[in-house]
Short mmCIF file of C-alpha atoms in Angstrom, two decimals:
data_model
loop_
_atom_site.label_atom_id
_atom_site.label_comp_id
_atom_site.label_asym_id
_atom_site.label_seq_id
_atom_site.Cartn_x
_atom_site.Cartn_y
_atom_site.Cartn_z
CA MET A 1363 130.68 109.19 74.35
CA SER A 1364 132.34 106.10 75.79
CA LYS A 1365 129.31 104.93 77.79
CA ASN A 1366 125.86 104.11 76.46
CA ILE A 1367 123.25 106.79 77.03
CA ILE A 1368 120.11 106.10 79.05
CA PHE A 1369 117.21 108.56 78.89
CA SER A 1370 114.07 108.63 81.00
CA GLY A 1371 111.39 111.30 81.40
CA MET A 1372 109.31 111.76 84.53
CA GLN A 1373 106.26 113.97 84.89
CA PRO A 1374 106.14 116.35 87.88
CA SER A 1375 102.84 114.84 88.93
CA GLY A 1376 103.27 114.87 92.67
CA VAL A 1377 105.07 112.63 95.13
CA PRO A 1378 106.31 109.19 93.94
CA HIS A 1379 105.23 106.12 95.89
CA ILE A 1380 107.41 103.24 97.07
CA GLY A 1381 106.47 101.28 93.95
CA ASN A 1382 108.08 104.01 91.83
CA TYR A 1383 111.10 103.96 94.11
CA PHE A 1384 111.70 100.20 94.23
CA GLY A 1385 110.67 99.61 90.62
CA ALA A 1386 112.61 102.45 89.01
CA ILE A 1387 114.35 105.22 90.97
CA LYS A 1388 116.41 102.92 93.21
CA ASN A 1389 117.65 101.05 90.14
CA TRP A 1390 118.49 104.27 88.30
CA ALA A 1391 120.86 105.22 91.11
CA ASP A 1392 122.69 101.93 90.53
CA LEU A 1393 123.25 102.81 86.84
CA GLN A 1394 124.95 106.16 87.28
CA ASP A 1395 128.52 104.80 87.25
CA ASP A 1396 128.08 102.56 84.21
CA TYR A 1397 126.00 104.72 81.86
CA ASN A 1398 125.56 108.33 80.85
CA CYS A 1399 122.11 108.92 82.32
CA LEU A 1400 119.69 111.74 81.51
CA TYR A 1401 116.64 112.00 83.76
CA CYS A 1402 114.30 114.71 82.56
CA ILE A 1403 111.37 116.18 84.48
CA VAL A 1404 108.95 116.49 81.59
CA ASP A 1405 106.91 119.56 82.48
CA LEU A 1406 105.96 120.10 78.82
CA HIS A 1407 104.29 116.71 78.70
CA ALA A 1408 102.40 117.56 81.88
CA ILE A 1409 100.57 120.51 80.33
CA THR A 1410 98.59 118.30 77.92
CA ILE A 1411 96.27 118.21 80.93
CA ARG A 1412 95.39 121.63 82.36
CA GLN A 1413 97.71 122.47 85.27
CA ASP A 1414 97.59 125.03 88.04
CA PRO A 1415 100.65 127.22 87.23
CA ALA A 1416 101.81 127.59 90.82
CA GLU A 1417 101.44 123.83 91.44
CA LEU A 1418 103.32 122.91 88.26
CA HIS A 1419 106.17 125.24 89.21
CA LYS A 1420 106.31 123.83 92.74
CA ASN A 1421 105.99 120.21 91.64
CA SER A 1422 108.82 120.55 89.12
CA LEU A 1423 111.23 121.83 91.76
CA ASN A 1424 109.98 119.29 94.31
CA ALA A 1425 110.50 116.46 91.82
CA LEU A 1426 114.09 117.53 91.30
CA ALA A 1427 114.67 117.56 95.07
CA LEU A 1428 113.01 114.15 95.48
CA TYR A 1429 115.10 112.45 92.83
CA ILE A 1430 118.31 113.81 94.35
CA ALA A 1431 117.16 112.76 97.82
CA ALA A 1432 116.36 109.29 96.49
CA GLY A 1433 119.94 108.77 95.35
CA LEU A 1434 120.33 110.33 91.89
CA ASP A 1435 123.60 112.28 92.07
CA PRO A 1436 123.24 115.50 89.99
CA ASP A 1437 126.98 115.40 89.29
CA LYS A 1438 126.85 111.85 87.90
CA ASN A 1439 123.46 112.11 86.17
CA ILE A 1440 122.02 114.87 84.02
CA LEU A 1441 118.94 115.83 86.06
CA TYR A 1442 117.09 118.71 84.43
CA ILE A 1443 113.76 120.29 83.53
CA GLN A 1444 112.47 119.62 80.00
CA SER A 1445 111.39 123.21 79.29
CA HIS A 1446 114.88 124.48 80.19
CA TYR A 1447 116.27 123.08 76.93
CA LYS A 1448 114.50 124.31 73.79
CA GLY A 1449 115.89 121.43 71.75
CA HIS A 1450 113.01 119.23 72.89
CA THR A 1451 110.31 121.36 71.28
CA GLU A 1452 112.44 122.21 68.25
CA LEU A 1453 113.12 118.58 67.39
CA SER A 1454 109.51 117.70 68.19
CA TRP A 1455 108.29 120.00 65.39
CA LEU A 1456 110.82 118.57 62.93
CA LEU A 1457 109.79 115.02 63.80
CA SER A 1458 106.10 115.88 63.55
CA CYS A 1459 106.68 116.23 59.82
CA PHE A 1460 107.72 112.57 59.80
CA SER A 1461 104.94 111.31 62.10
CA TYR A 1462 101.67 110.09 60.61
CA MET A 1463 98.21 110.93 61.89
CA GLY A 1464 97.11 107.30 61.80
CA GLU A 1465 99.94 106.03 64.00
CA LEU A 1466 99.48 108.84 66.52
CA GLY A 1467 95.74 108.20 66.69
CA ARG A 1468 96.37 104.53 67.51
CA MET A 1469 98.27 105.33 70.69
CA THR A 1470 96.49 103.70 73.65
CA GLN A 1471 97.48 106.50 76.02
CA TYR A 1472 95.90 109.09 73.69
CA LYS A 1473 92.66 107.09 73.59
CA ASP A 1474 92.60 106.68 77.37
CA LYS A 1475 93.37 110.31 78.19
CA SER A 1476 90.87 111.52 75.60
CA ALA A 1477 88.19 109.41 77.23
CA ASN A 1478 89.08 110.77 80.67
CA ASN A 1479 89.30 114.40 79.53
CA PRO A 1480 86.67 114.79 76.78
CA ASP A 1481 86.58 118.59 77.19
CA ASN A 1482 90.32 119.00 76.57
CA ILE A 1483 91.37 116.75 73.68
CA ASN A 1484 94.11 119.09 72.50
CA LEU A 1485 96.76 118.89 69.80
CA GLY A 1486 99.47 118.49 72.44
CA LEU A 1487 97.78 115.34 73.74
CA PHE A 1488 97.59 113.95 70.20
CA ALA A 1489 101.21 114.86 69.41
CA TYR A 1490 102.52 113.76 72.82
CA PRO A 1491 104.34 110.71 71.34
CA THR A 1492 106.22 112.91 68.88
CA LEU A 1493 107.57 115.08 71.70
CA GLN A 1494 108.44 111.88 73.55
CA ALA A 1495 110.32 110.65 70.48
CA ALA A 1496 112.19 113.96 70.37
CA ASP A 1497 113.11 113.61 74.06
CA ILE A 1498 114.76 110.26 73.37
CA LEU A 1499 116.30 110.82 69.92
CA LEU A 1500 117.70 114.26 70.80
CA PHE A 1501 120.51 112.68 72.81
CA GLY A 1502 121.35 109.62 70.75
CA SER A 1503 119.86 107.51 73.54
CA HIS A 1504 120.79 103.86 73.33
CA LEU A 1505 118.51 102.64 76.09
CA VAL A 1506 115.17 103.70 77.59
CA PRO A 1507 113.90 102.18 80.87
CA ILE A 1508 110.13 101.86 80.45
CA GLY A 1509 107.17 99.93 81.76
CA ASP A 1510 104.76 97.89 79.69
CA ASP A 1511 102.45 100.90 79.28
CA GLN A 1512 105.16 102.82 77.39
CA LYS A 1513 106.36 100.12 74.98
CA GLN A 1514 103.96 101.31 72.29
CA HIS A 1515 105.45 104.81 72.46
CA LEU A 1516 109.01 103.52 72.21
CA GLU A 1517 108.07 101.43 69.18
CA LEU A 1518 106.69 104.58 67.55
CA THR A 1519 109.93 106.41 68.41
CA ARG A 1520 111.89 103.64 66.70
CA ASP A 1521 109.59 103.81 63.66
CA ILE A 1522 110.00 107.58 63.32
CA ALA A 1523 113.78 107.35 63.69
CA THR A 1524 114.01 104.52 61.15
CA ARG A 1525 111.79 106.42 58.70
CA PHE A 1526 114.01 109.51 59.01
CA ASN A 1527 117.21 107.48 58.67
CA ASN A 1528 115.90 105.71 55.56
CA ILE A 1529 115.44 109.10 53.91
CA TYR A 1530 118.50 111.02 55.15
CA GLY A 1531 121.04 108.46 56.35
CA ASP A 1532 122.07 107.33 59.82
CA ILE A 1533 121.24 110.46 61.79
CA PHE A 1534 119.43 108.92 64.75
CA THR A 1535 120.44 106.13 67.10
CA ILE A 1536 117.65 103.56 67.27
CA PRO A 1537 116.86 103.15 70.99
CA GLU A 1538 116.26 99.86 72.74
CA VAL A 1539 114.17 98.97 75.78
CA PHE A 1540 116.29 98.83 78.93
CA THR A 1541 115.26 96.21 81.47
CA PRO A 1542 117.21 96.44 84.75
CA LYS A 1543 118.55 93.20 86.22
CA THR A 1544 116.78 93.99 89.46
CA GLY A 1545 113.53 95.75 90.16
CA ALA A 1546 110.44 95.08 92.20
CA ARG A 1547 106.86 95.33 90.99
CA ILE A 1548 105.26 96.52 94.21
CA LYS A 1549 101.56 95.72 94.55
CA ARG A 1550 98.66 97.71 95.98
CA LEU A 1551 98.16 97.25 99.71
CA SER A 1552 94.41 96.72 99.43
CA ASP A 1553 94.54 94.76 96.15
CA PRO A 1554 97.81 92.80 96.02
CA GLU A 1555 97.10 91.35 92.60
CA LYS A 1556 97.48 94.78 90.96
CA LYS A 1557 100.50 97.04 90.59
CA MET A 1558 100.75 99.86 93.15
CA SER A 1559 99.15 103.02 91.75
CA LYS A 1560 97.77 106.35 92.89
CA SER A 1561 94.66 105.90 90.79
CA ASP A 1562 92.54 104.07 93.38
CA GLY A 1563 93.03 106.22 96.46
CA GLU A 1564 95.64 106.77 99.14
CA ALA A 1565 94.98 103.49 100.97
CA ASN A 1566 96.52 101.61 98.03
CA TYR A 1567 99.96 103.17 98.03
CA VAL A 1568 102.66 104.50 100.33
CA ALA A 1569 104.05 107.84 99.20
CA ILE A 1570 107.73 108.60 99.67
CA LEU A 1571 106.79 111.65 101.77
CA ASP A 1572 104.15 109.96 103.92
CA PRO A 1573 104.84 110.54 107.65
CA ALA A 1574 105.94 107.47 109.63
CA ASP A 1575 102.57 107.13 111.41
CA VAL A 1576 100.73 107.19 108.07
CA VAL A 1577 103.08 104.55 106.61
CA MET A 1578 102.46 102.33 109.64
CA LYS A 1579 98.68 102.82 109.45
CA LYS A 1580 98.57 101.92 105.74
CA PHE A 1581 100.55 98.73 106.22
CA LYS A 1582 98.42 97.67 109.16
CA ARG A 1583 95.42 97.81 106.83
CA ALA A 1584 97.14 95.77 104.10
CA VAL A 1585 95.20 92.78 102.79
CA THR A 1586 96.54 89.33 103.71
CA ASP A 1587 94.39 86.17 103.84
CA SER A 1588 92.59 83.82 106.22
CA ASP A 1589 95.57 81.46 106.52
CA THR A 1590 98.18 81.92 109.25
CA GLU A 1591 101.41 80.81 107.57
CA ILE A 1592 103.82 83.46 106.31
CA ARG A 1593 105.30 82.15 103.08
CA HIS A 1594 106.03 83.48 99.60
CA ASP A 1595 103.33 82.07 97.35
CA PRO A 1596 102.11 84.77 94.92
CA GLU A 1597 99.43 82.57 93.37
CA ASN A 1598 97.72 81.48 96.59
CA LYS A 1599 98.88 84.17 99.06
CA PRO A 1600 99.31 87.38 97.02
CA GLY A 1601 98.94 89.75 100.00
CA VAL A 1602 101.48 88.01 102.23
CA SER A 1603 103.82 87.51 99.27
CA SER A 1604 103.66 91.20 98.42
CA LEU A 1605 104.56 92.17 101.98
CA LEU A 1606 107.51 89.75 101.95
CA GLU A 1607 108.72 91.26 98.66
CA ILE A 1608 108.52 94.80 100.06
CA TYR A 1609 110.43 93.70 103.17
CA ALA A 1610 113.10 92.00 101.05
CA VAL A 1611 113.78 95.01 98.82
CA ALA A 1612 113.57 97.48 101.72
CA THR A 1613 116.15 95.55 103.76
CA GLY A 1614 118.27 94.29 100.86
CA THR A 1615 117.70 90.66 101.71
CA SER A 1616 116.36 87.68 99.76
CA ILE A 1617 112.80 86.37 99.79
CA LYS A 1618 114.07 83.17 101.43
CA SER A 1619 115.70 85.17 104.23
CA ALA A 1620 112.56 87.24 104.60
CA GLU A 1621 110.48 84.08 105.03
CA ALA A 1622 112.91 82.88 107.71
CA ASP A 1623 112.63 86.19 109.59
CA PHE A 1624 108.87 85.70 109.90
CA ASP A 1625 108.78 81.97 110.52
CA GLY A 1626 106.16 81.27 113.17
CA LYS A 1627 105.11 84.92 113.44
CA GLN A 1628 101.61 86.40 113.14
CA TYR A 1629 100.31 88.62 110.33
CA GLY A 1630 100.18 91.63 112.63
CA PHE A 1631 103.89 91.28 113.32
CA LEU A 1632 104.57 90.93 109.58
CA LYS A 1633 102.71 94.14 108.74
CA THR A 1634 104.31 96.30 111.44
CA THR A 1635 107.80 94.94 110.75
CA VAL A 1636 107.49 95.56 107.00
CA ALA A 1637 106.20 99.06 107.70
CA GLN A 1638 109.13 99.79 110.02
CA ALA A 1639 111.60 98.49 107.42
CA VAL A 1640 110.15 100.89 104.86
CA ILE A 1641 110.23 103.77 107.35
CA ASP A 1642 113.81 103.10 108.47
CA ASN A 1643 115.33 102.35 105.06
CA VAL A 1644 113.28 104.37 102.61
CA THR A 1645 110.87 107.08 103.67
CA ASN A 1646 112.72 108.57 106.65
CA PRO A 1647 116.17 108.80 104.98
CA ILE A 1648 114.70 110.23 101.77
CA GLN A 1649 112.53 112.70 103.66
CA GLU A 1650 115.49 113.92 105.71
CA LYS A 1651 117.52 114.67 102.58
CA TYR A 1652 114.49 116.09 100.76
CA ASN A 1653 113.64 118.50 103.59
CA ASP A 1654 117.20 119.85 103.52
CA LEU A 1655 117.15 120.28 99.74
CA ILE A 1656 113.75 121.96 99.52
CA LYS A 1657 114.96 124.63 101.96
CA ASN A 1658 117.60 125.60 99.41
CA PRO A 1659 115.76 126.50 96.18
CA ASP A 1660 118.78 128.43 94.90
CA TYR A 1661 120.79 125.21 94.87
CA LEU A 1662 117.99 123.36 93.04
CA HIS A 1663 117.72 126.10 90.41
CA GLN A 1664 121.49 125.95 89.99
CA VAL A 1665 121.37 122.18 89.48
CA ALA A 1666 118.55 122.52 86.94
CA LYS A 1667 120.39 125.23 84.98
CA LYS A 1668 123.75 123.47 85.01
CA ASN A 1669 122.28 120.15 83.91
CA ALA A 1670 120.13 121.71 81.18
CA GLU A 1671 123.38 123.11 79.78
CA LYS A 1672 124.93 119.63 79.92
CA ALA A 1673 121.90 118.23 78.10
CA ALA A 1674 122.26 120.90 75.42
CA GLU A 1675 125.92 119.98 74.90
CA ILE A 1676 124.80 116.48 73.92
CA GLY A 1677 121.66 117.47 72.04
CA GLU A 1678 122.79 120.43 69.93
CA PRO A 1679 125.15 118.49 67.60
CA ILE A 1680 122.40 115.94 66.90
CA LEU A 1681 119.82 118.67 66.35
CA THR A 1682 122.19 120.45 63.97
CA ASN A 1683 122.72 117.23 62.00
CA VAL A 1684 118.94 116.84 61.67
CA LYS A 1685 118.57 120.39 60.36
CA LYS A 1686 121.41 119.93 57.89
CA ALA A 1687 119.95 116.63 56.68
CA ILE A 1688 116.56 118.22 56.04
CA GLY A 1689 118.14 121.17 54.25
CA LEU A 1690 117.44 124.00 56.67
CA LEU A 1691 119.62 127.08 56.25
CA LEU A 1692 121.95 127.30 59.24
#
């Protein structure tokens, strides 16, 4: 393929927040003309933790609708559901024979999830990184956009691929970390020194599907400081700085311009204006598109099926080469 391949997997774990949007999804939409992009909704990874079947089914379809609504064109990107292409699980088994127990047991995510779910420490949770390696290597992915919490898994993917290549020749492309030129690390509204997350309650994050009045209420409660000057100073004024950063990315302006917009204004004005910028430029437009898409499940199923077939067109030749290299009878 003439363009480098980017792969990213996303769990259908509910509604993304604006941190997910500004930090990842918005940037992915900017890549679709320059790269061959595969964005996979990884429902098989999700089941390492017990799921309600109806919720998992609904969340997978909703995730597909949300990513399209947020700007990922299903004709320019390969947007599909992981379980719709059997190559993921097939390659995962093959790679498990080249993955070592010790390196899987050292994975931080495995340790954390085991501690949080002591009654369900299953084989899938332990072998999660091998399936993740299969996700990436199946398509000859050159680049993988990841956060700091996933770097350990990508390093393991590279180790497995290198180990396989050292035995059988250059079968796998060794993937690299992809760091977008732009991307915002949005902070929690009630704790602006930490990255926005769903883990500490709804007051900390703004979900893409939050109604406008809820978005406004959350921003009005955002932490600032006892000073009165609105300036970008992350070390001394993390709350105000975070709000300025959100305003800048929501409106497409610079931090310097954002500071000028609020020169001489009060914190209350800052909070409501930032909230309105998010409502006008992010949540309302995405929700409008999402609501139209979710009313048409036949279209979403068609997109998922068509794009799973596209994924298979890329993956099958690589999977066949792996089988041939190992010596499987084809």
